[in-house]
Amino acid sequence: MPDNSHSVKQLSVQNLSVRFPTVRGTVCAVNGVSFELSQGASLGIVGESGSGKSVTARTLMNLLPRSAEVSGGVEFEGADVRRLARERVKHFWGVKMAMIFQDPMTSLNPVKKCGTQISETLRYHLKRDRKTARHEGIDLLNLVGIPEPKKRFDQYPHELSGGLRQRVVIAMALACDPSLLIADEPTTAVDVTVQKHLLDLLDRLRKERGMSLILITHDLGVARRRCDEIAVMYAGRIVERGKPEDLFEDPRHPYTDALLRSMPRLNTPIHSRLEAIGGPPPELINPTEQCSFAPRCTLAQADCLQSVPQLSGVIGMREIACFYPANTKRGRRALAKNRARGKTAAGLQMSARRHTSG
Amino acid sequence: MAGSGDGSLRSEGDMLLTVRHLSVEFPVGRKRLLYALSGVSFDVAEGETLGIVGESGCGKSTLAKSIIRLNQIKSGSIEYQGRNLATLRGDELRRVRPDLQMIFQDPISSLNPRRKIRNVIAEGLAIWGDRQGVWARNHVEELMVSVGIDPKLGDRRAHQFSGGQCQRIGIARALLLDPKVLICDEPVSALDVSVQAQVLNLLEDMKIRYGLTLLFISHDLCVVRNIADRIMVMYLGKVCEIGDAKAIFEHPKHPYTRALLAAIPEPAPTVEVAEGDISGELPSPIDPPQGCRFNTRCPRATEICFIEEPLITQLGDQDHYLACHNPVIS
Amino acid sequence: MNVVLDEAEAKKLGCIFWLAVGWLGVLVATTSFAPLLPIEDPSAIATGPARSGPSLDNWFGTDALGRDVFARTVYGARVSLVVGFVAIAFGMVVGGTLGIIAGYFKGSIDLIVNFAFFALLSFPGLVLALLITSTFDRSLRTVSLTLAVLAVAPIGRLARATTLLYGEREFVQAARVLGARHFRIITRELLPVVMIPMAALALLGMGVAIVAEGGLAFLQLSVEEISWGVIINDGRGIRDLQENPHVALMPIAAMFITILSLNFAGDRLRDYFDVRETAF
Amino acid sequence: MAQFALRRVLQLILVFFVVTFVAFASLKLVGDPLFNLVGVISGITEEQCEAVARGELEDTFTSGGNIGDCALIQRAKAENHLDKGVPQRYGIWVINMFRGDFGTSFVNGDEISDIIADRLPVSVRLIVLAQLIALGIAVPWGVAAAYRANRGFDKVSTVGSFALLSVPNFALGVILLYFFSLRWQIFPSRYENHGWWSEFKALILPAATLALGLAATYQRLLRTDLITTLQEDFVHMARAKGLSDRHIMYRHALRPSLFSVVTVFGVNTGALIGGALVVEQIYSIPGVGTELVEAVLRNDPPVVVALIAVVAVGFVLVNFLVDLVYAYLDPRVRSA
Amino acid sequence: MKSPVYCRAVAPSASVLLALCLVAAACGGDSGSNRVNNNDTEVAVEESDTNNTTSNEAETVAPTSSAPPLEGAEEGTVCIGAACEEPSTDAEIAPEPVRGGTLRIAVEAEADGLNPATNNFAVSAYSIGYSIFDPLFGIDSEGNWFPFLAESAIPVNDGISWQVQVREGITFHDGTPLDADALIANFEAMIGDPIVSLALAPNFPQENRYEKIDDRTVQYNLIRANAHFPVNFTSQLGMIASPAWLEAAAVDQNLNQHPVGTGPFVLDNRTQDVSTRVVKNPNYWRGSEDVYLDAIEFFITTDPALAAEQLVAGDLDLVVTSNADAALIIGGSDDATAVQNVYSEENFVMLNSQKAPMDDIRVRQAITFATDREGYRDLITQGTEPLADSMYHPDLIWNNPDVVQEANMPERAAPLVDAYCAEFAQNCSDGKVKIELQFSGPSTLQTRIMDVLSAGWEAYFEIERQQLPQDQHIVETALGQFQVLTWRQFGEADPDNEVIWLECATATGLIALNWVRLCDPERDALLFEARATDDLDRRVEIMQQVQAEVNAAYTYIFLTHSNWTVGFRNSVKNVCGQTGPVDKTLLCNTQGRGFYHNVWIDEG
């Protein structure tokens, strides 16, 4: 956003890396991710499975398994989050920072009443008594637009539909009035009509409460309308970051570009061939020092296989981690070269039918 | 909406598959019934791709399973090549089966985790050992190559493949017996975007290569839009709107279709977002609403919608059929 | 994303598994070739001074009648293993078949079979064994078959539960769609899947059967041959425990290690094939 | 719920009939119950009887009573319905049972209802105590192991639980008795019941014998289920809510993780009764188990069948209870 | 409606005969084996009851005065254990008795019931029974009878009839007086019981079995003269129960569990198979001040070794057992004392002389020669029991020192087996005689015994083992359906008691109490002569001759003398100091049967 220069920096993630040692090797789930978030802003993190978006969120929420090795800094409202985690600070997560999860069916405890699960947070963190917690809980249900909140308060999760459950989850997350809400694929498991309502709700709540939002999704379309800024992740790295309209209209990273092309859209003709992304999915275990998208990238050149391109560009406007960004002169040249060769530097066959990028 | 009747059936006689008044009900304890499908009628011409869309719980998966007789059918008929699949039993049914194959939603659980994928793909031959002709044309390795699985990996098991590859294996298995109709039940919804495109492309390729007729079920309108010739929109076990894909997407008449289109994160330019704002929850299929089943959420519902169930009717002479008392007139 | 988190631990059977299998292998080998090995006749009395502790001549000492406890333990293993093996083999064949059929076809077959399992389970196992062995004879065949009958219900219930779990899976539907007959679906699709948890349970069940034989021996209703249970029972009198505890403790140790091995092997197998522990 | 209860009651009745009938039929095969009624002459064949009647065979003891009187055998048979077929006898038995008459022992003439009234409470107390001990050990143990799964404590406790699982209960019983009662004299070596405290002391060792293996079983199940539950989204959600680990473990994860334990709790009741059979034997506890074994060995069919019926009914009742516990544990079951 | 009466009469009767047999069946004191059900094991109707001696002598006033049956030893009681130096049995320097307390006794089997007229009394039932019932006559420490409840017993008609007079003023626990009618009621109840009468009826004619002389005197009329008739009434048959209770118990079988006698203790409560508690009778006819204990609790502990351990651990006060392990545990403890004596049964192998191949004396000889008695003694009794050569302990005057069991000489078996097999090839296989070895099980000890015996026989016999449940074992034994088995009996205080096991009258027929079914008329003549005489020397002479003949018939292979042990904690005093009414010291521990009314507990 052009005006985020005057907003208060709320969250700052610096060079965050998360590794999981396993028998088969070290899984590098997140590799040097950095981003900042202003108070009241919303950031979309978009990526396919395995891109590290959820791990990033869980790192922020201190939800990683003990085996995880984390490095880098996370600062939230001036406090070092990782130090808070080490010191087992009690009333921070759930109070300042809250999170909602993908599947409303599973993110509510099936054996506890919805109301109990909401008021539990209030009682635990804010030491409300049973009665007050109930009142506030019902208010929260009201806030997230649940009809008949009193009745719902005493119902079990299985008695509610998916959409309602996700609203309950949101109410739960909002209970202590957090200043940052992390939504991890909040609408993946619900139908489109419900998804729309939920996204609207999150948007509304964010604006009403001056809350920041990190929206994690695999669906570029979801992030587009709801976020001030979008970060695209691939293999544990942010490969491109920028404003939604820029990203959609003028994707620079070949991955973003390819992703957009591979999505079927309403405005493309029927039976139009989709541009699938070829090549193997990224290697997460003991990855080699190279651009992780290179093996699948139609623009890949020899130097893409030599070193990892760093995220660079204008912070707040557009940052790309690529040596040969798509839709640029450099990119077009690289593509032309590869097509002439019939394959990329990483050995990916260039399909004759493949559309040019740019 | 959510209408009854067989008004949606096209008059041409060369339909490959004609479903009439198909009803499926499941007992859900205490003598209550879940009305999964209620009087669904439609037809599919040879070589056509029918996209079936609707929210979860609308009966689209039940429909798929009913056509290939994985469900008990309450009433109605499924005509395929002059035979009524709904009444076939035992060996007769078994003999028809190779003609109608299916691809499942969860690519991994649709493959037996303990069997080598070569055997999984070749299962059809093992069952129909006598089909020499099939063997001659579609031997397993060739098929593996054509779906993009390296035959050298044939000795591996499902868990050693990614979701996309598993779906390819599933497609190969389905194609081995040279089916006429391929029913795809949400074949790409469990896949990542980049892989989804590969599988969709593959399906298109295979359709052309083997002359398939596709029933493509999805909740993702964009995907359906890309692959389907015709679209059928379902709601709570009934058909709302059916017709040529272009017509449906560009001139949706049914309020529900419009709502679906409006709810897409990147909504279709043909509908206004506000127009599709339907509220409320999907009613229970155990106790569906009287009259038009969409009446509880429909922004255009009038009195008649609560009393009378709309019949499906053709819009003019176009390939566009609709069940609604108050359609949107553009 | 969860994939990364959950699969942090790669699958390996691990050395404990191989240790366990090793012990079982050695046991089976030793007992199979027992007659060829240079060990005492297990029923010869006074091979050494009665009630003497372990020595070079009698590795595990001697019992009240001066019989060699080592030889008896080795020969006892034969009977115990046979009992265990027959029990689970029968349990797997009969219980497995019934369980799969019940879980696959459901409906009234399932109702009847499941009820039969339930009724069988509500018969306290040892009482049933007691009834049978006191009714018929105490031959190895009777005892093995008795314990085999007892193995049917637990294994059958597991087979049924697993079949129910997988019977609705899409790969089974796919086979039906391909036109496979029930028999083929059961044998080719379900059996390989059901076998694994069944095999894991069978390993545990073998331990249970061996212990049950011991329990029968404890009530003096087990086989007439030398089995571990018989030896333990022979040496478990209070005075024997005091004066020559090795008579009971050596076969107890052998039984313990064997059952431990079976349990470990079964558990590792379960983990390896990612079988969720089913409450059968 | 009512329908569910009805179904369970039906099941109970069916199990009762099946189990008792099988027991009845199999007892028909067991030895000769007549021996307990008429003594040694029960071994005399009908041919011999006839020979005695014809004076061809000498009856040594006619002077000392009517032993050689084969009518005695016939009468004993008739009065105890031993001359009828199994189904008929079973019918008579069932009818009498529903009249509250379990009959009397063939051996000592005791009212079987008295035997049950004497024996059952002891066994029930033993089994309940064993289950309580087992759960008391297993729950904190399982939670501790699952909390840091595959770490040091869990690995050690896995070995421990497997070791416990692998100790045959008869061996454990004898060893515990030997050390705790006879050598160290911490617990009484003999069952006694001078008030609840003395009985409690006397039942601790046998209950522990049963409980240790059981605790290991429960711990394994609970641990596995807890590990699974701890990966559930709602646990992540609870953690994201900032709740403490302890709170999450006991208030969120434990209850949904108890299903397998509860199921096994029910199904194991049968095995537990079998185990109690041996353990009661070791500690000479006058429970159903000892009586059952005695009755089988002394060839006392009415007692055997009655006790088996009691055990079967107990088994079904426990499983009925288990279903209720399910309903408590999982509201989804309640509404289903 | 005969049925209830019938049931009562018949059901327990079985167990009595069963008991008869079983003493022996459980040879070697296996009672304590791990066998679960011991209800019926180990029991005996007093064989003495079947005495039939004719006495031609003049009427003797009771008590009879025969010479002490012991030879050598002044007292038959052996004491082992820590407290032996302090003669707890010695009443002279007995310290002041301590009153009060409960004596906890382990008995190894439960009695079906405690009705002396219908139930069978095993050692366990005797222990409980003697605390509730007094016998008509007792046996003193020298083995002679003396009047207990009776005032006197006078033989009339050369001993064909006996007049028994009871003491005056005795009442039962329920207040009924003890008089002639009570004696008659007891006699009627017993003779009316099909099995108990087995031991009683043969001595009496069909008619006029008794006459009531006066209110306290009954005259019993026998078939033939018996010089030792009162011995009949020293045990179960002599236990006099309340006639009112007997009558009630005849209708309600359950009352058998609630006995009413005249004894020093009254039944308090009884849980079948668990425990029986009796409390001091405050109105005991001999004066309740001599009954020191407040109560006795009898516990059923089927494993004698466990009972012994419990005794040592202090959970019990007194244990009665014939088990070697138990005896060794008690003997090895500093806290307990074991008392044993010579009045014990013999353990032996029994060969059925009517059943091939045992009908051939060569085979019987061969198996006798091949028997490893030392192995049996060392491995089975762990050396605790002495080897037996005949029906009597060497310390008893009846014993014939010249009779030696010809075992442990396998070399002599070979030619006999060869000769037999040459003749009867069908009964042989590979030059070995095929035999069936029957034993009752399941039982660890029995199995061990079979293992040891087989080890000796295997060289010449091909042994097929047949383990039978106890009941079937007894049936087949009584019906003569066996070849070889082990048994335990003999060794009674009065040798006349053995007649029934040896005479021809019981050797044939359906049920033979002469189990080996060997009839020897000469032996019968000797036995009846001994019965008729009161001449001790002649009796000794005859019994020694009988032993020689038994030995020559090779039907019994005597192994060891069983070793009945009464073990008690050192705090238990005066176990062997029980006295009868005429200041007679009662025989301590006859085959485990015990009186406990003069016992006291001194924890100090």
XYZ file of N, CA and C in Angstrom, chain E residues 498-583:
258
model
N -8.803 -102.881 59.440
C -8.354 -103.206 58.087
C -9.139 -104.373 57.482
N -9.943 -105.040 58.294
C -10.592 -106.245 57.806
C -11.392 -105.988 56.530
N -12.130 -104.909 56.567
C -13.039 -104.660 55.433
C -12.299 -104.526 54.102
N -11.064 -104.059 54.161
C -10.303 -103.859 52.922
C -9.707 -105.171 52.408
N -9.708 -106.205 53.265
C -8.974 -107.412 52.906
C -9.857 -108.638 52.740
N -11.073 -108.601 53.322
C -11.848 -109.846 53.359
C -12.417 -110.215 51.994
N -12.741 -111.498 51.856
C -13.267 -112.009 50.586
C -14.621 -111.395 50.256
N -15.390 -111.148 51.305
C -16.749 -110.651 51.080
C -16.743 -109.373 50.254
N -15.686 -108.604 50.349
C -15.671 -107.363 49.592
C -14.752 -107.441 48.383
N -14.349 -108.629 48.005
C -13.422 -108.767 46.884
C -14.122 -108.942 45.550
N -15.407 -109.267 45.584
C -16.106 -109.497 44.314
C -17.336 -108.610 44.268
N -18.088 -108.785 43.244
C -19.317 -107.996 43.139
C -19.075 -106.710 42.391
N -20.153 -105.955 42.359
C -20.074 -104.714 41.593
C -19.025 -103.792 42.171
N -19.236 -103.510 43.448
C -18.314 -102.584 44.083
C -17.512 -103.381 45.097
N -16.216 -103.318 44.939
C -15.371 -104.083 45.834
C -14.544 -103.132 46.672
N -14.769 -103.200 48.003
C -13.919 -102.378 48.858
C -12.556 -103.038 49.020
N -12.496 -104.311 48.770
C -11.214 -104.991 48.629
C -10.765 -104.697 47.210
N -10.179 -103.513 47.097
C -9.966 -102.940 45.770
C -9.223 -103.875 44.831
N -8.245 -104.581 45.381
C -7.421 -105.424 44.504
C -8.136 -106.719 44.145
N -9.304 -106.907 44.788
C -10.170 -108.027 44.446
C -9.459 -109.374 44.575
N -8.728 -109.515 45.655
C -8.051 -110.769 45.890
C -8.695 -111.448 47.096
N -9.264 -112.578 46.858
C -9.930 -113.306 47.954
C -9.045 -114.460 48.406
N -8.787 -114.477 49.726
C -7.961 -115.540 50.270
C -8.671 -116.047 51.530
N -9.396 -117.167 51.426
C -10.204 -117.649 52.559
C -9.380 -117.870 53.819
N -8.152 -118.286 53.650
C -7.310 -118.515 54.825
C -7.070 -117.216 55.578
N -6.836 -116.196 54.798
C -6.594 -114.891 55.392
C -7.845 -114.410 56.133
N -9.010 -114.676 55.516
C -10.280 -114.312 56.139
C -10.419 -114.970 57.508
N -10.096 -116.239 57.549
C -10.234 -116.973 58.808
C -9.379 -116.328 59.881
N -8.172 -115.958 59.506
C -7.278 -115.301 60.460
C -7.866 -113.977 60.939
N -8.368 -113.198 60.001
C -8.900 -111.875 60.348
C -10.063 -111.994 61.328
N -10.944 -112.966 61.067
C -12.102 -113.098 61.954
C -11.708 -113.619 63.317
N -10.658 -114.383 63.350
C -10.188 -114.861 64.649
C -9.692 -113.670 65.466
N -8.956 -112.781 64.817
C -8.433 -111.615 65.519
C -9.568 -110.729 66.015
N -10.592 -110.640 65.211
C -11.724 -109.795 65.586
C -12.414 -110.322 66.847
N -12.449 -111.637 66.919
C -13.213 -112.216 68.014
C -12.461 -112.181 69.335
N -11.183 -112.079 69.269
C -10.422 -112.196 70.501
C -10.031 -110.840 71.070
N -9.812 -110.885 72.392
C -9.339 -109.681 73.047
C -7.908 -109.903 73.527
N -7.360 -111.000 73.067
C -6.003 -111.363 73.483
C -5.002 -110.627 72.604
N -4.291 -109.727 73.194
C -3.404 -108.867 72.418
C -2.321 -109.654 71.691
N -1.700 -110.579 72.383
C -0.613 -111.341 71.760
C -1.109 -112.096 70.525
N -2.268 -112.711 70.701
C -2.822 -113.470 69.580
C -3.119 -112.530 68.408
N -3.641 -111.394 68.747
C -3.980 -110.435 67.686
C -2.724 -110.000 66.948
N -1.683 -109.727 67.713
C -0.427 -109.306 67.081
C 0.071 -110.414 66.156
N 0.011 -111.626 66.652
C 0.485 -112.774 65.886
C -0.279 -112.876 64.563
N -1.587 -112.768 64.686
C -2.412 -112.916 63.478
C -2.100 -111.792 62.486
N -2.026 -110.570 62.991
C -1.815 -109.445 62.075
C -0.472 -109.568 61.372
N 0.513 -110.087 62.080
C 1.824 -110.250 61.436
C 1.748 -111.310 60.340
N 0.967 -112.331 60.604
C 0.790 -113.376 59.594
C 0.059 -112.829 58.373
N -0.949 -112.008 58.654
C -1.701 -111.400 57.540
C -0.766 -110.569 56.674
N 0.104 -109.830 57.334
C 1.043 -109.003 56.564
C 1.889 -109.855 55.632
N 2.336 -110.982 56.138
C 3.160 -111.861 55.310
C 2.370 -112.357 54.109
N 1.090 -112.647 54.326
C 0.290 -113.153 53.204
C -0.008 -112.066 52.188
N -0.279 -110.876 52.701
C -0.495 -109.758 51.785
C 0.742 -109.563 50.925
N 1.874 -109.621 51.579
C 3.132 -109.422 50.869
C 3.329 -110.488 49.794
N 2.934 -111.718 50.118
C 3.161 -112.823 49.186
C 2.216 -112.766 47.997
N 1.120 -112.048 48.163
C 0.156 -111.971 47.055
C 0.568 -110.935 46.020
N 1.501 -110.096 46.358
C 1.988 -109.062 45.435
C 0.853 -108.210 44.851
N -0.075 -107.838 45.668
C -1.123 -106.934 45.173
C -0.870 -105.503 45.632
N -0.090 -105.354 46.677
C 0.238 -104.010 47.155
C 1.743 -103.830 47.095
N 2.189 -102.691 46.543
C 3.613 -102.361 46.597
C 3.726 -101.185 47.563
N 4.113 -101.491 48.806
C 4.171 -100.425 49.801
C 5.343 -99.502 49.514
N 5.068 -98.214 49.609
C 6.104 -97.235 49.286
C 6.601 -96.554 50.554
N 5.757 -95.726 51.143
C 6.186 -95.025 52.353
C 5.038 -94.942 53.344
N 5.396 -94.625 54.581
C 4.386 -94.278 55.571
C 4.091 -92.808 55.414
N 2.813 -92.488 55.283
C 2.498 -91.063 55.156
C 2.798 -90.370 56.475
N 2.864 -89.100 56.422
C 3.379 -88.357 57.560
C 2.429 -87.226 57.910
N 1.403 -87.511 58.678
C 0.476 -86.455 59.032
C 1.130 -85.494 60.006
N 1.020 -84.236 59.675
C 1.704 -83.216 60.455
C 0.696 -82.201 60.970
N 0.787 -81.939 62.260
C 0.045 -80.798 62.785
C 1.083 -79.728 63.062
N 0.986 -78.641 62.317
C 1.953 -77.562 62.516
C 1.251 -76.396 63.180
N 1.941 -75.779 64.109
C 1.300 -74.637 64.766
C 2.354 -73.625 65.167
N 1.919 -72.411 65.306
C 2.840 -71.368 65.740
C 3.202 -71.599 67.190
N 4.359 -71.113 67.593
C 4.803 -71.370 68.951
C 3.920 -70.678 69.986
N 3.160 -69.716 69.543
C 2.256 -69.069 70.485
C 1.049 -69.952 70.814
N 0.875 -71.014 70.034
C -0.258 -71.908 70.273
C 0.191 -72.998 71.250
N -0.503 -73.096 72.352
C -0.051 -73.993 73.415
C -0.995 -75.171 73.585
N -0.403 -76.250 74.045
C -1.192 -77.383 74.506
C -1.918 -78.111 73.381
N -1.324 -78.126 72.197
C -1.992 -78.774 71.074
C -2.142 -80.269 71.346
N -1.145 -80.844 72.005
C -1.230 -82.282 72.275
C -1.647 -82.582 73.706
N -2.243 -81.613 74.342
C -2.640 -81.851 75.717
C -4.142 -81.929 75.894
N -4.850 -82.310 74.854
C -6.303 -82.363 74.948
C -6.712 -83.534 75.841
N -7.673 -83.280 76.690
C -8.102 -84.353 77.576
C -9.544 -84.726 77.331
N -9.843 -85.985 77.602
C -11.203 -86.467 77.540
C -11.851 -86.324 78.906
N -13.091 -86.761 79.020
C -13.841 -86.540 80.256
C -13.293 -87.296 81.465
N -12.677 -88.439 81.290
C -12.199 -89.174 82.461
C -10.706 -88.960 82.660
N -10.279 -87.704 82.360
C -8.873 -87.329 82.467
C -7.956 -88.175 81.602
